Coordinates of C-alpha atoms and ligand atoms in Angstrom, one line a residue:
M347 CA 0.0 0.0 0.0
K348 CA 1.4 3.4 -1.0
K349 CA 0.6 6.2 1.4
V350 CA 0.8 9.5 -0.4
L351 CA 1.1 12.7 1.6
V352 CA 0.5 16.0 -0.5
T353 CA 2.0 19.0 1.2
G354 CA 0.2 22.2 0.0
G355 CA -2.9 20.0 -0.5
T356 CA -5.3 22.9 0.0
G357 CA -3.8 25.1 -2.8
L358 CA -4.4 25.4 -6.6
V359 CA -2.5 22.3 -7.5
G360 CA -3.3 20.4 -4.3
K361 CA -7.0 20.7 -5.0
A362 CA -6.6 19.6 -8.7
L363 CA -4.7 16.5 -7.5
E364 CA -7.5 15.8 -5.0
A365 CA -10.1 16.1 -7.8
V366 CA -8.1 13.9 -10.2
I367 CA -7.5 11.2 -7.5
K368 CA -11.2 11.2 -6.5
E369 CA -12.0 10.1 -10.1
Q370 CA -9.4 7.4 -10.3
A371 CA -8.1 6.4 -6.8
P372 CA -6.4 2.9 -7.2
A373 CA -7.1 0.5 -4.3
D374 CA -3.3 0.3 -3.5
E375 CA -3.0 4.1 -2.8
Q376 CA -4.1 6.2 0.0
W377 CA -3.8 10.0 -0.3
Y378 CA -3.7 12.7 2.4
F379 CA -4.0 16.3 1.5
A380 CA -2.4 18.6 4.1
G381 CA -2.7 22.4 4.4
S382 CA -1.0 24.7 6.7
K383 CA -3.7 24.1 9.4
D384 CA -2.4 20.5 9.6
A385 CA 1.1 21.7 10.1
D386 CA 3.2 24.8 9.6
L387 CA 6.0 23.3 7.6
T388 CA 8.4 26.2 8.4
N389 CA 8.4 24.5 11.7
L390 CA 10.5 21.3 12.1
A391 CA 8.5 19.9 15.1
A392 CA 5.2 20.4 13.4
T393 CA 6.6 18.8 10.2
Q394 CA 7.8 15.9 12.1
A395 CA 4.6 15.5 13.9
L396 CA 2.6 15.5 10.6
F397 CA 4.8 12.9 9.1
A398 CA 4.6 10.7 12.3
Q399 CA 0.9 10.9 12.2
E400 CA 0.3 10.2 8.4
K401 CA 3.4 7.8 8.0
P402 CA 3.6 8.6 4.2
T403 CA 5.6 6.2 2.0
H404 CA 5.5 8.8 -0.9
V405 CA 5.2 12.7 -0.8
I406 CA 4.1 15.2 -3.3
H407 CA 5.6 18.3 -2.0
L408 CA 3.7 21.4 -3.1
A409 CA 3.6 23.6 0.0
A410 CA 5.4 26.9 -0.7
M411 CA 5.1 30.6 -0.2
V412 CA 3.8 31.3 -3.8
G413 CA 3.0 34.6 -5.4
G414 CA 2.8 36.6 -8.7
L415 CA 5.4 39.1 -10.0
F416 CA 4.6 42.0 -7.7
H417 CA 4.3 40.1 -4.5
N418 CA 7.8 38.5 -5.3
M419 CA 9.4 41.9 -6.1
N420 CA 8.5 43.2 -2.8
N421 CA 9.1 40.2 -0.6
N422 CA 12.4 38.4 -1.8
L423 CA 13.6 37.8 1.8
D424 CA 10.3 36.2 2.9
F425 CA 10.0 34.1 -0.3
L426 CA 13.7 32.9 0.3
R427 CA 13.5 32.1 4.0
N428 CA 9.9 30.5 4.2
N429 CA 10.7 28.3 1.2
L430 CA 14.2 27.2 2.4
L431 CA 12.6 26.3 5.7
I432 CA 9.6 24.4 4.3
N433 CA 11.7 22.5 1.8
D434 CA 14.5 21.4 4.3
N435 CA 12.0 20.4 6.9
V436 CA 9.9 18.3 4.4
L437 CA 12.9 16.7 2.7
Q438 CA 14.8 15.9 5.8
T439 CA 11.7 14.6 7.6
A440 CA 10.8 12.5 4.6
H441 CA 14.3 11.0 4.7
E442 CA 14.3 10.5 8.4
Q443 CA 11.0 8.8 8.3
G444 CA 11.9 6.5 5.5
C445 CA 9.8 7.8 2.6
T446 CA 10.8 6.1 -0.7
K447 CA 9.8 8.9 -3.0
V448 CA 9.4 12.7 -2.9
V449 CA 8.2 14.7 -5.9
S450 CA 8.8 18.4 -5.2
C451 CA 7.7 21.5 -7.3
L452 CA 10.1 23.8 -8.9
S453 CA 8.9 26.4 -11.6
T454 CA 9.9 27.5 -15.0
C455 CA 10.3 31.1 -13.5
I456 CA 13.4 30.0 -11.5
F457 CA 15.6 29.6 -14.6
P458 CA 18.4 32.0 -15.4
D459 CA 17.3 35.4 -16.6
K460 CA 20.0 35.6 -19.4
T461 CA 19.7 32.2 -21.3
S462 CA 19.0 30.7 -24.6
Y463 CA 15.5 29.4 -25.5
P464 CA 13.9 27.0 -25.1
I465 CA 15.1 26.3 -21.6
D466 CA 15.4 22.7 -20.6
E467 CA 16.1 20.7 -17.4
T468 CA 19.8 20.9 -17.7
M469 CA 19.8 24.7 -17.4
V470 CA 18.3 25.4 -13.9
H471 CA 21.6 26.5 -12.4
N472 CA 23.3 28.1 -15.3
G473 CA 23.2 31.8 -14.1
P474 CA 21.3 34.2 -11.8
P475 CA 17.4 34.3 -12.0
H476 CA 15.5 37.4 -12.9
P477 CA 16.0 40.0 -10.0
S478 CA 12.3 40.3 -9.4
N479 CA 12.0 36.9 -7.8
Y480 CA 15.5 35.8 -6.8
G481 CA 14.4 34.8 -3.3
Y482 CA 11.8 32.3 -4.6
S483 CA 14.2 31.0 -7.3
Y484 CA 17.2 30.3 -5.2
A485 CA 15.1 28.5 -2.6
K486 CA 13.5 26.4 -5.4
R487 CA 16.8 25.7 -7.0
L488 CA 18.1 24.3 -3.8
I489 CA 15.5 21.5 -3.8
D490 CA 17.3 20.2 -6.8
V491 CA 20.6 20.4 -5.2
Q492 CA 19.2 18.8 -2.0
N493 CA 17.6 16.0 -4.1
H494 CA 21.0 15.1 -5.6
A495 CA 22.6 15.3 -2.2
Y496 CA 20.1 12.8 -0.7
H497 CA 20.7 10.5 -3.7
D498 CA 24.5 10.8 -3.4
K499 CA 24.6 10.1 0.4
Y500 CA 21.5 7.8 1.0
G501 CA 20.4 6.6 -2.6
R502 CA 17.1 8.4 -2.2
L503 CA 14.9 8.9 -5.2
Y504 CA 13.7 12.4 -4.4
S505 CA 12.8 14.2 -7.6
S506 CA 11.2 17.4 -8.8
V507 CA 8.9 18.6 -11.5
I508 CA 9.2 22.0 -13.2
P509 CA 5.7 23.3 -14.2
C510 CA 5.2 26.5 -16.3
N511 CA 2.6 29.0 -15.1
I512 CA -0.4 27.2 -13.6
F513 CA -4.1 28.3 -13.5
G514 CA -7.4 26.6 -12.7
P515 CA -10.1 26.2 -10.1
H516 CA -9.1 27.1 -6.4
D517 CA -6.5 29.6 -7.6
N518 CA -5.4 32.6 -5.3
Y519 CA -7.3 35.7 -6.5
K520 CA -6.0 38.0 -3.8
P521 CA -4.8 41.2 -5.6
E522 CA -1.7 41.6 -3.7
V523 CA -0.4 38.1 -4.3
S524 CA -2.2 36.6 -7.4
H525 CA -0.5 35.4 -10.6
V526 CA -1.7 36.9 -14.0
I527 CA -4.6 34.8 -14.7
P528 CA -6.4 34.8 -11.3
G529 CA -5.4 38.4 -10.9
M530 CA -7.1 39.2 -14.2
I531 CA -10.2 37.1 -13.5
N532 CA -10.7 38.8 -10.1
R533 CA -10.2 42.3 -11.6
M534 CA -12.4 41.8 -14.6
H535 CA -15.2 40.4 -12.4
Q536 CA -15.0 43.4 -10.2
L537 CA -15.0 45.8 -13.2
I538 CA -18.2 44.1 -14.7
K539 CA -19.9 44.2 -11.3
E540 CA -19.0 47.8 -10.2
N541 CA -20.9 50.8 -11.5
P542 CA -23.9 49.0 -13.0
D543 CA -25.1 52.3 -14.4
V544 CA -22.1 52.6 -16.8
P545 CA -22.7 50.5 -20.0
E546 CA -20.4 47.6 -20.2
S547 CA -19.1 48.7 -23.6
E548 CA -17.7 51.9 -21.9
K549 CA -15.7 50.1 -19.3
V550 CA -12.0 49.6 -19.8
F551 CA -10.0 46.8 -18.5
T552 CA -6.4 47.5 -17.8
V553 CA -3.7 44.9 -18.7
F554 CA -0.7 45.4 -16.5
G555 CA 2.5 46.0 -18.6
S556 CA 2.8 46.0 -22.4
G557 CA 0.8 42.8 -22.9
K558 CA 3.6 41.4 -25.1
P559 CA 5.4 39.1 -22.7
L560 CA 5.0 35.5 -23.7
R561 CA 4.0 32.6 -21.4
Q562 CA 3.2 29.0 -21.3
F563 CA 0.2 28.1 -19.0
V564 CA -0.7 24.7 -17.8
Y565 CA -4.2 23.9 -16.6
S566 CA -4.1 22.7 -13.0
L567 CA -6.0 19.6 -13.7
D568 CA -3.7 18.6 -16.6
L569 CA -0.7 19.2 -14.3
A570 CA -2.2 17.0 -11.6
E571 CA -2.6 14.1 -14.0
L572 CA 1.0 14.5 -15.1
M573 CA 2.3 14.8 -11.4
I574 CA 0.5 11.5 -10.6
W575 CA 2.1 9.9 -13.6
V576 CA 5.6 11.2 -12.4
L577 CA 4.9 9.8 -8.9
R578 CA 4.1 6.4 -10.3
N579 CA 6.3 6.2 -13.4
Y580 CA 9.3 8.6 -13.4
D581 CA 12.2 7.2 -11.5
S582 CA 15.0 9.7 -11.8
V583 CA 16.5 12.4 -9.5
E584 CA 16.7 14.8 -12.3
P585 CA 13.9 17.3 -12.7
I586 CA 11.3 17.0 -15.5
I587 CA 9.6 20.0 -17.1
L588 CA 5.8 19.7 -17.1
S589 CA 4.6 22.3 -19.6
V590 CA 2.4 22.7 -22.6
D591 CA 4.2 22.7 -26.0
E592 CA 6.2 25.6 -27.1
A593 CA 3.5 26.3 -29.8
Q594 CA 0.9 26.9 -27.1
E595 CA 2.8 29.9 -25.7
V596 CA 0.4 33.0 -25.5
T597 CA 1.1 36.8 -24.9
I598 CA -0.3 38.4 -21.8
Y599 CA -2.8 40.4 -24.1
E600 CA -4.0 37.1 -25.5
V601 CA -4.7 35.9 -22.0
A602 CA -6.8 39.0 -21.3
Q603 CA -8.7 38.4 -24.5
A604 CA -9.6 34.8 -23.5
I605 CA -10.6 35.9 -20.0
A606 CA -12.7 38.7 -21.6
K607 CA -14.3 36.1 -23.9
A608 CA -15.1 33.8 -21.0
F609 CA -16.8 36.6 -19.2
N610 CA -18.4 37.7 -22.3
F611 CA -16.9 41.2 -21.5
K612 CA -18.1 43.9 -23.9
G613 CA -15.7 46.7 -22.9
K614 CA -12.2 47.6 -24.1
L615 CA -8.7 46.2 -23.0
V616 CA -6.0 48.8 -22.6
C617 CA -2.3 48.0 -21.7
D618 CA -0.8 50.1 -18.9
T619 CA 2.9 50.2 -20.0
S620 CA 3.9 52.0 -16.8
K621 CA 3.6 48.6 -14.9
A622 CA 6.4 46.0 -14.8
D623 CA 6.5 43.3 -17.6
G624 CA 8.8 40.8 -15.7
Q625 CA 10.7 38.5 -17.9
Y626 CA 9.9 38.8 -21.6
K627 CA 9.6 35.2 -22.1
K628 CA 10.6 32.0 -20.4
T629 CA 9.8 29.5 -23.2
A630 CA 10.4 25.9 -21.9
S631 CA 10.9 22.8 -23.8
N632 CA 8.9 19.8 -22.8
A633 CA 10.8 17.4 -25.0
K634 CA 11.8 15.2 -22.1
L635 CA 8.0 14.8 -21.2
R636 CA 7.1 14.3 -24.8
S637 CA 9.8 11.6 -25.2
L638 CA 8.1 9.7 -22.3
L639 CA 4.4 10.7 -22.9
P640 CA 4.1 11.6 -26.5
D641 CA 0.4 11.5 -26.7
Y642 CA -0.7 13.5 -23.7
A643 CA -3.4 15.9 -24.8
F644 CA -3.3 19.1 -22.9
T645 CA -6.7 20.8 -22.4
D646 CA -7.2 23.6 -24.9
F647 CA -6.3 27.0 -23.4
E648 CA -9.7 28.8 -24.1
T649 CA -11.6 25.8 -22.7
A650 CA -9.6 25.8 -19.5
I651 CA -9.9 29.6 -19.1
E652 CA -13.7 29.1 -19.5
T653 CA -13.8 26.4 -16.8
S654 CA -11.7 28.5 -14.5
V655 CA -13.8 31.6 -15.0
K656 CA -17.0 29.5 -14.4
W657 CA -15.5 28.1 -11.2
Y658 CA -14.6 31.6 -10.0
K659 CA -18.2 32.8 -10.6
D660 CA -19.8 29.8 -9.1
N661 CA -17.6 29.7 -6.0
Y662 CA -17.1 33.4 -5.6
D663 CA -17.9 33.4 -1.8
Q664 CA -15.3 30.7 -1.0
A665 CA -12.5 31.9 -3.4
R666 CA -9.4 33.3 -2.0
K667 CA -9.7 36.9 -2.8
Ligands
NDP1556 P1 -1.0 27.9 -3.6 O1 -0.6 29.2 -3.1 O2 -2.4 27.8 -4.2 O3 -1.0 26.9 -2.4 C1 0.1 26.9 -1.6 C2 -0.1 25.7 -0.5 O4 1.0 25.7 0.3 C3 -1.3 25.8 0.3 O5 -1.9 24.5 0.4 C4 -0.8 26.3 1.6 O6 -1.6 25.9 2.7 C5 0.5 25.7 1.6 N1 1.5 26.3 2.5 C6 2.0 27.6 2.4 N2 2.8 27.9 3.4 C7 2.8 26.8 4.2 C8 3.4 26.4 5.4 N3 4.1 27.3 6.1 N4 3.1 25.3 6.0 C9 2.3 24.4 5.4 N5 1.7 24.6 4.2 C10 1.8 25.8 3.6 O7 0.1 27.3 -4.5 P2 0.1 26.5 -5.8 O8 -0.9 25.3 -5.7 O9 -0.1 27.4 -6.9 O10 1.5 25.9 -6.0 C11 1.9 24.5 -5.8 C12 3.3 24.4 -6.1 O11 3.5 24.6 -7.4 C13 4.3 25.3 -5.2 O12 5.4 24.6 -4.9 C14 4.6 26.4 -6.2 O13 5.9 26.9 -6.0 C15 4.6 25.5 -7.5 N6 4.4 26.4 -8.7 C16 3.3 27.2 -8.8 C17 3.0 27.9 -10.0 C18 1.8 28.7 -10.3 O14 1.6 29.4 -11.3 N7 0.9 28.7 -9.3 C19 4.0 27.8 -11.2 C20 5.0 26.9 -11.0 C21 5.2 26.2 -9.8 P3 -2.9 26.7 3.2 O15 -3.6 27.2 2.0 O16 -3.6 25.7 4.0 O17 -2.4 27.9 4.0

């Protein structure tokens, strides 16, 4: 019997994993989804108590301080320290308590700022990250270093996945921390609701920045399926990029258009170039994933945006906002 502990089990990706597992839970796996109320993983004793209670054989480690561009820019120290603590506590406790496999989460936004494209798994440590999120990036990069060190010293198979930008139901819509998609969904919803006397065709939705940066976005439910596949089938310490294909890259302006379509928004979209753009692009190659899972069909971007907007509207009262 595999006992799988998901740290960060109450977040965007954790909830997607829970939904996928509910659909296809095999008889020889038990899953436990832990949030920060179960244990503050910045605290070693609390981490040890959670592992002692749940006795996992396998861990999907998602828990992290996570945020969008603006939240990162203002809080690099907190992103660095909280994530270093969480990762060290989880990995060391998993090791001490005999977990055979840990799959942790890196991100395509931790890659070197100055690099060639597309980025691949061999390039994580090739240069400094973008200055906007160096705290988060270095803490995440050290997961890979630590995975190799546990392998070298103890033969542990602790691995990591590198998702591109993620979105879906249960996202974090809080304006001060949100990533671009939940941030836009929340703002567009507010704009449509406020000033009901103003005709919608006269309302203006502001896209932060030039709208030109390119991003790859993976739907959280797709990512969850891929992470479950990694847990069961991918036996390597080396990280693996879990991203949509390069051809599925979209501009931030196209994201705004897809969200506007999902809301059936009749107003205008305008770019505010006084706001930061962040990295222009961070195109990632999913060639390694494709070599192992050539036929995986990612959910179409517009369909996934529609489902995400519908979830937000249907669950407005409970959404993190
Ligand atoms: P969320 O912000 O939605 O969820 C974060 C999770 O971490 C929550 O379950 C939260 O618990 C938990 N958590 C945070 N701090 C602590 C703590 N001190 N102790 C215990 N649990 C804690 O994040 P996502 O689901 O978006 O991210 C999952 C993983 O994917 C992260 O590792 C992130 O770095 C990575 N990632 C995310 C991307 C994205 O676009 N969102 C892109 C690439 C990688 P609670 O809610 O109960 O407080």
